[in-house]
Amino acid sequence: MTEPVAARVAVYLDFDNIVISRYDQIHGRNSFQKDKAKGLEQHSERLDQATVDVGAILDYASSFGTLVLTRAYADWSADINAGYRGQLVARAVDLVQLFPRRPTARTAPTSGWPSTRSRTCSGCPT
């Protein structure tokens, strides 16, 4: 009889959209885009109130098994994301740089994720 295999978990974070969604969750629908148009630097208190708890996300993911791969996709040159770099690196998260298609656009990380996931999971037991 074979030994049970411990669950292994890979986490892929669409970090740009996590930050935007958290901001909108706290301050109301489309608040991020409205405040960004006015200049986010004027809204530092609102940004602080909407801080993403990176540790909570990763702790929750680890409740499903051992984290073997964690990646966060975002435009890390954007100030709003750059503030999270230290936390993510301290938790062994790989930062994947994405660039917006045009200056006002969001990044589009999901287009490359299917191939990344299939390469990561090939040979994994189901």
PDB file of C-alpha atoms in Angstrom:
ATOM      1  CA  MET A   1       0.000   0.000   0.000  1.00  0.00           C
ATOM      2  CA  THR A   2       1.355   3.426  -0.883  1.00  0.00           C
ATOM      3  CA  GLU A   3       1.850   6.163   1.648  1.00  0.00           C
ATOM      4  CA  PRO A   4      -0.493   9.155   1.378  1.00  0.00           C
ATOM      5  CA  VAL A   5       1.162  12.117  -0.300  1.00  0.00           C
ATOM      6  CA  ALA A   6       1.007  15.426   1.524  1.00  0.00           C
ATOM      7  CA  ALA A   7      -0.955  18.053  -0.380  1.00  0.00           C
ATOM      8  CA  ARG A   8       1.154  20.545  -2.289  1.00  0.00           C
ATOM      9  CA  VAL A   9      -0.252  23.956  -3.140  1.00  0.00           C
ATOM     10  CA  ALA A  10       0.754  26.515  -5.767  1.00  0.00           C
ATOM     11  CA  VAL A  11      -0.541  30.067  -5.341  1.00  0.00           C
ATOM     12  CA  TYR A  12      -0.805  32.544  -8.206  1.00  0.00           C
ATOM     13  CA  LEU A  13      -1.787  36.065  -7.109  1.00  0.00           C
ATOM     14  CA  ASP A  14      -3.185  38.627  -9.552  1.00  0.00           C
ATOM     15  CA  PHE A  15      -1.800  41.258  -7.216  1.00  0.00           C
ATOM     16  CA  ASP A  16      -2.802  44.365  -9.195  1.00  0.00           C
ATOM     17  CA  ASN A  17      -6.425  43.313  -8.990  1.00  0.00           C
ATOM     18  CA  ILE A  18      -6.196  42.192  -5.361  1.00  0.00           C
ATOM     19  CA  VAL A  19      -5.080  45.707  -4.389  1.00  0.00           C
ATOM     20  CA  ILE A  20      -7.788  47.355  -6.500  1.00  0.00           C
ATOM     21  CA  SER A  21     -10.498  44.999  -5.235  1.00  0.00           C
ATOM     22  CA  ARG A  22      -9.549  45.548  -1.597  1.00  0.00           C
ATOM     23  CA  TYR A  23      -9.624  49.330  -2.089  1.00  0.00           C
ATOM     24  CA  ASP A  24     -13.055  49.126  -3.715  1.00  0.00           C
ATOM     25  CA  GLN A  25     -14.292  46.739  -1.002  1.00  0.00           C
ATOM     26  CA  ILE A  26     -13.428  49.281   1.696  1.00  0.00           C
ATOM     27  CA  HIS A  27     -14.315  52.534  -0.094  1.00  0.00           C
ATOM     28  CA  GLY A  28     -17.033  51.561  -2.560  1.00  0.00           C
ATOM     29  CA  ARG A  29     -17.354  50.335  -6.109  1.00  0.00           C
ATOM     30  CA  ASN A  30     -14.977  51.989  -8.615  1.00  0.00           C
ATOM     31  CA  SER A  31     -13.400  54.125  -5.870  1.00  0.00           C
ATOM     32  CA  PHE A  32      -9.904  53.087  -6.887  1.00  0.00           C
ATOM     33  CA  GLN A  33     -10.302  54.315 -10.470  1.00  0.00           C
ATOM     34  CA  LYS A  34     -11.945  57.562  -9.332  1.00  0.00           C
ATOM     35  CA  ASP A  35      -9.258  58.263  -6.733  1.00  0.00           C
ATOM     36  CA  LYS A  36      -6.488  57.254  -9.137  1.00  0.00           C
ATOM     37  CA  ALA A  37      -7.789  59.814 -11.657  1.00  0.00           C
ATOM     38  CA  LYS A  38      -7.516  62.510  -8.964  1.00  0.00           C
ATOM     39  CA  GLY A  39      -4.086  61.282  -7.874  1.00  0.00           C
ATOM     40  CA  LEU A  40      -3.622  58.458  -5.393  1.00  0.00           C
ATOM     41  CA  GLU A  41      -0.943  60.403  -3.513  1.00  0.00           C
ATOM     42  CA  GLN A  42      -3.776  62.622  -2.225  1.00  0.00           C
ATOM     43  CA  HIS A  43      -5.468  59.561  -0.721  1.00  0.00           C
ATOM     44  CA  SER A  44      -2.745  58.058   1.462  1.00  0.00           C
ATOM     45  CA  GLU A  45      -5.130  57.560   4.403  1.00  0.00           C
ATOM     46  CA  ARG A  46      -7.606  55.689   2.188  1.00  0.00           C
ATOM     47  CA  LEU A  47      -4.762  53.551   0.814  1.00  0.00           C
ATOM     48  CA  ASP A  48      -3.657  52.695   4.351  1.00  0.00           C
ATOM     49  CA  GLN A  49      -7.205  51.691   5.306  1.00  0.00           C
ATOM     50  CA  ALA A  50      -7.328  49.309   2.333  1.00  0.00           C
ATOM     51  CA  THR A  51      -3.995  47.592   2.967  1.00  0.00           C
ATOM     52  CA  VAL A  52      -3.971  43.973   1.812  1.00  0.00           C
ATOM     53  CA  ASP A  53      -3.022  41.439   4.494  1.00  0.00           C
ATOM     54  CA  VAL A  54      -0.599  39.343   2.460  1.00  0.00           C
ATOM     55  CA  GLY A  55       0.109  37.065   5.415  1.00  0.00           C
ATOM     56  CA  ALA A  56      -3.567  36.193   5.794  1.00  0.00           C
ATOM     57  CA  ILE A  57      -3.838  35.202   2.131  1.00  0.00           C
ATOM     58  CA  LEU A  58      -0.788  32.947   2.294  1.00  0.00           C
ATOM     59  CA  ASP A  59      -1.746  31.487   5.666  1.00  0.00           C
ATOM     60  CA  TYR A  60      -5.159  30.583   4.266  1.00  0.00           C
ATOM     61  CA  ALA A  61      -3.593  28.973   1.193  1.00  0.00           C
ATOM     62  CA  SER A  62      -1.226  26.972   3.395  1.00  0.00           C
ATOM     63  CA  SER A  63      -4.221  25.505   5.234  1.00  0.00           C
ATOM     64  CA  PHE A  64      -4.760  23.356   2.114  1.00  0.00           C
ATOM     65  CA  GLY A  65      -1.223  21.943   2.117  1.00  0.00           C
ATOM     66  CA  THR A  66       2.433  22.831   1.795  1.00  0.00           C
ATOM     67  CA  LEU A  67       3.061  25.910  -0.335  1.00  0.00           C
ATOM     68  CA  VAL A  68       5.505  24.769  -2.989  1.00  0.00           C
ATOM     69  CA  LEU A  69       5.188  27.760  -5.290  1.00  0.00           C
ATOM     70  CA  THR A  70       3.882  31.274  -4.758  1.00  0.00           C
ATOM     71  CA  ARG A  71       3.896  33.946  -7.440  1.00  0.00           C
ATOM     72  CA  ALA A  72       2.476  37.446  -7.467  1.00  0.00           C
ATOM     73  CA  TYR A  73       1.832  39.073 -10.838  1.00  0.00           C
ATOM     74  CA  ALA A  74       1.717  42.883 -10.968  1.00  0.00           C
ATOM     75  CA  ASP A  75       3.298  46.042 -12.278  1.00  0.00           C
ATOM     76  CA  TRP A  76       5.893  46.294  -9.504  1.00  0.00           C
ATOM     77  CA  SER A  77       7.038  49.701 -10.753  1.00  0.00           C
ATOM     78  CA  ALA A  78       3.684  51.151  -9.606  1.00  0.00           C
ATOM     79  CA  ASP A  79       4.057  52.734  -6.159  1.00  0.00           C
ATOM     80  CA  ILE A  80       0.874  51.123  -4.863  1.00  0.00           C
ATOM     81  CA  ASN A  81       2.281  47.635  -5.544  1.00  0.00           C
ATOM     82  CA  ALA A  82       5.910  48.398  -4.708  1.00  0.00           C
ATOM     83  CA  GLY A  83       4.964  48.930  -1.070  1.00  0.00           C
ATOM     84  CA  TYR A  84       4.158  45.215  -0.787  1.00  0.00           C
ATOM     85  CA  ARG A  85       7.445  43.911  -2.237  1.00  0.00           C
ATOM     86  CA  GLY A  86       9.149  43.478   1.134  1.00  0.00           C
ATOM     87  CA  GLN A  87       6.258  41.505   2.635  1.00  0.00           C
ATOM     88  CA  LEU A  88       5.997  39.247  -0.382  1.00  0.00           C
ATOM     89  CA  VAL A  89       9.714  38.547  -0.673  1.00  0.00           C
ATOM     90  CA  ALA A  90       9.866  37.819   3.075  1.00  0.00           C
ATOM     91  CA  ARG A  91       7.192  35.142   2.502  1.00  0.00           C
ATOM     92  CA  ALA A  92       9.182  33.645  -0.431  1.00  0.00           C
ATOM     93  CA  VAL A  93       6.768  34.894  -3.089  1.00  0.00           C
ATOM     94  CA  ASP A  94       8.203  35.224  -6.605  1.00  0.00           C
ATOM     95  CA  LEU A  95       7.404  38.649  -8.053  1.00  0.00           C
ATOM     96  CA  VAL A  96       6.504  38.546 -11.745  1.00  0.00           C
ATOM     97  CA  GLN A  97       6.670  41.914 -13.511  1.00  0.00           C
ATOM     98  CA  LEU A  98       3.770  42.750 -15.811  1.00  0.00           C
ATOM     99  CA  PHE A  99       3.386  45.879 -17.867  1.00  0.00           C
ATOM    100  CA  PRO A 100       0.100  47.586 -18.752  1.00  0.00           C
ATOM    101  CA  ARG A 101      -0.833  47.419 -22.425  1.00  0.00           C
ATOM    102  CA  ARG A 102      -1.296  51.188 -22.411  1.00  0.00           C
ATOM    103  CA  PRO A 103      -0.545  53.774 -19.701  1.00  0.00           C
ATOM    104  CA  THR A 104      -4.057  53.792 -18.220  1.00  0.00           C
ATOM    105  CA  ALA A 105      -4.786  50.081 -18.583  1.00  0.00           C
ATOM    106  CA  ARG A 106      -4.652  47.342 -16.005  1.00  0.00           C
ATOM    107  CA  THR A 107      -2.165  44.583 -16.537  1.00  0.00           C
ATOM    108  CA  ALA A 108      -3.433  41.333 -18.008  1.00  0.00           C
ATOM    109  CA  PRO A 109      -1.719  38.540 -16.103  1.00  0.00           C
ATOM    110  CA  THR A 110      -4.325  35.901 -16.704  1.00  0.00           C
ATOM    111  CA  SER A 111      -3.366  35.531 -20.363  1.00  0.00           C
ATOM    112  CA  GLY A 112      -0.104  33.799 -19.425  1.00  0.00           C
ATOM    113  CA  TRP A 113      -1.384  31.836 -16.463  1.00  0.00           C
ATOM    114  CA  PRO A 114      -2.805  28.747 -18.194  1.00  0.00           C
ATOM    115  CA  SER A 115       0.567  27.791 -19.654  1.00  0.00           C
ATOM    116  CA  THR A 116       2.322  28.556 -16.351  1.00  0.00           C
ATOM    117  CA  ARG A 117      -0.140  26.414 -14.415  1.00  0.00           C
ATOM    118  CA  SER A 118       0.098  23.508 -16.821  1.00  0.00           C
ATOM    119  CA  ARG A 119       3.914  23.555 -16.728  1.00  0.00           C
ATOM    120  CA  THR A 120       3.871  23.759 -12.926  1.00  0.00           C
ATOM    121  CA  CYS A 121       1.366  20.952 -12.502  1.00  0.00           C
ATOM    122  CA  SER A 122       2.656  18.545 -15.132  1.00  0.00           C
ATOM    123  CA  GLY A 123       3.599  15.354 -13.401  1.00  0.00           C
ATOM    124  CA  CYS A 124       1.711  16.300 -10.238  1.00  0.00           C
ATOM    125  CA  PRO A 125      -0.485  13.575  -8.812  1.00  0.00           C
ATOM    126  CA  THR A 126      -4.181  14.277  -9.070  1.00  0.00           C
TER     127      THR A 126
END
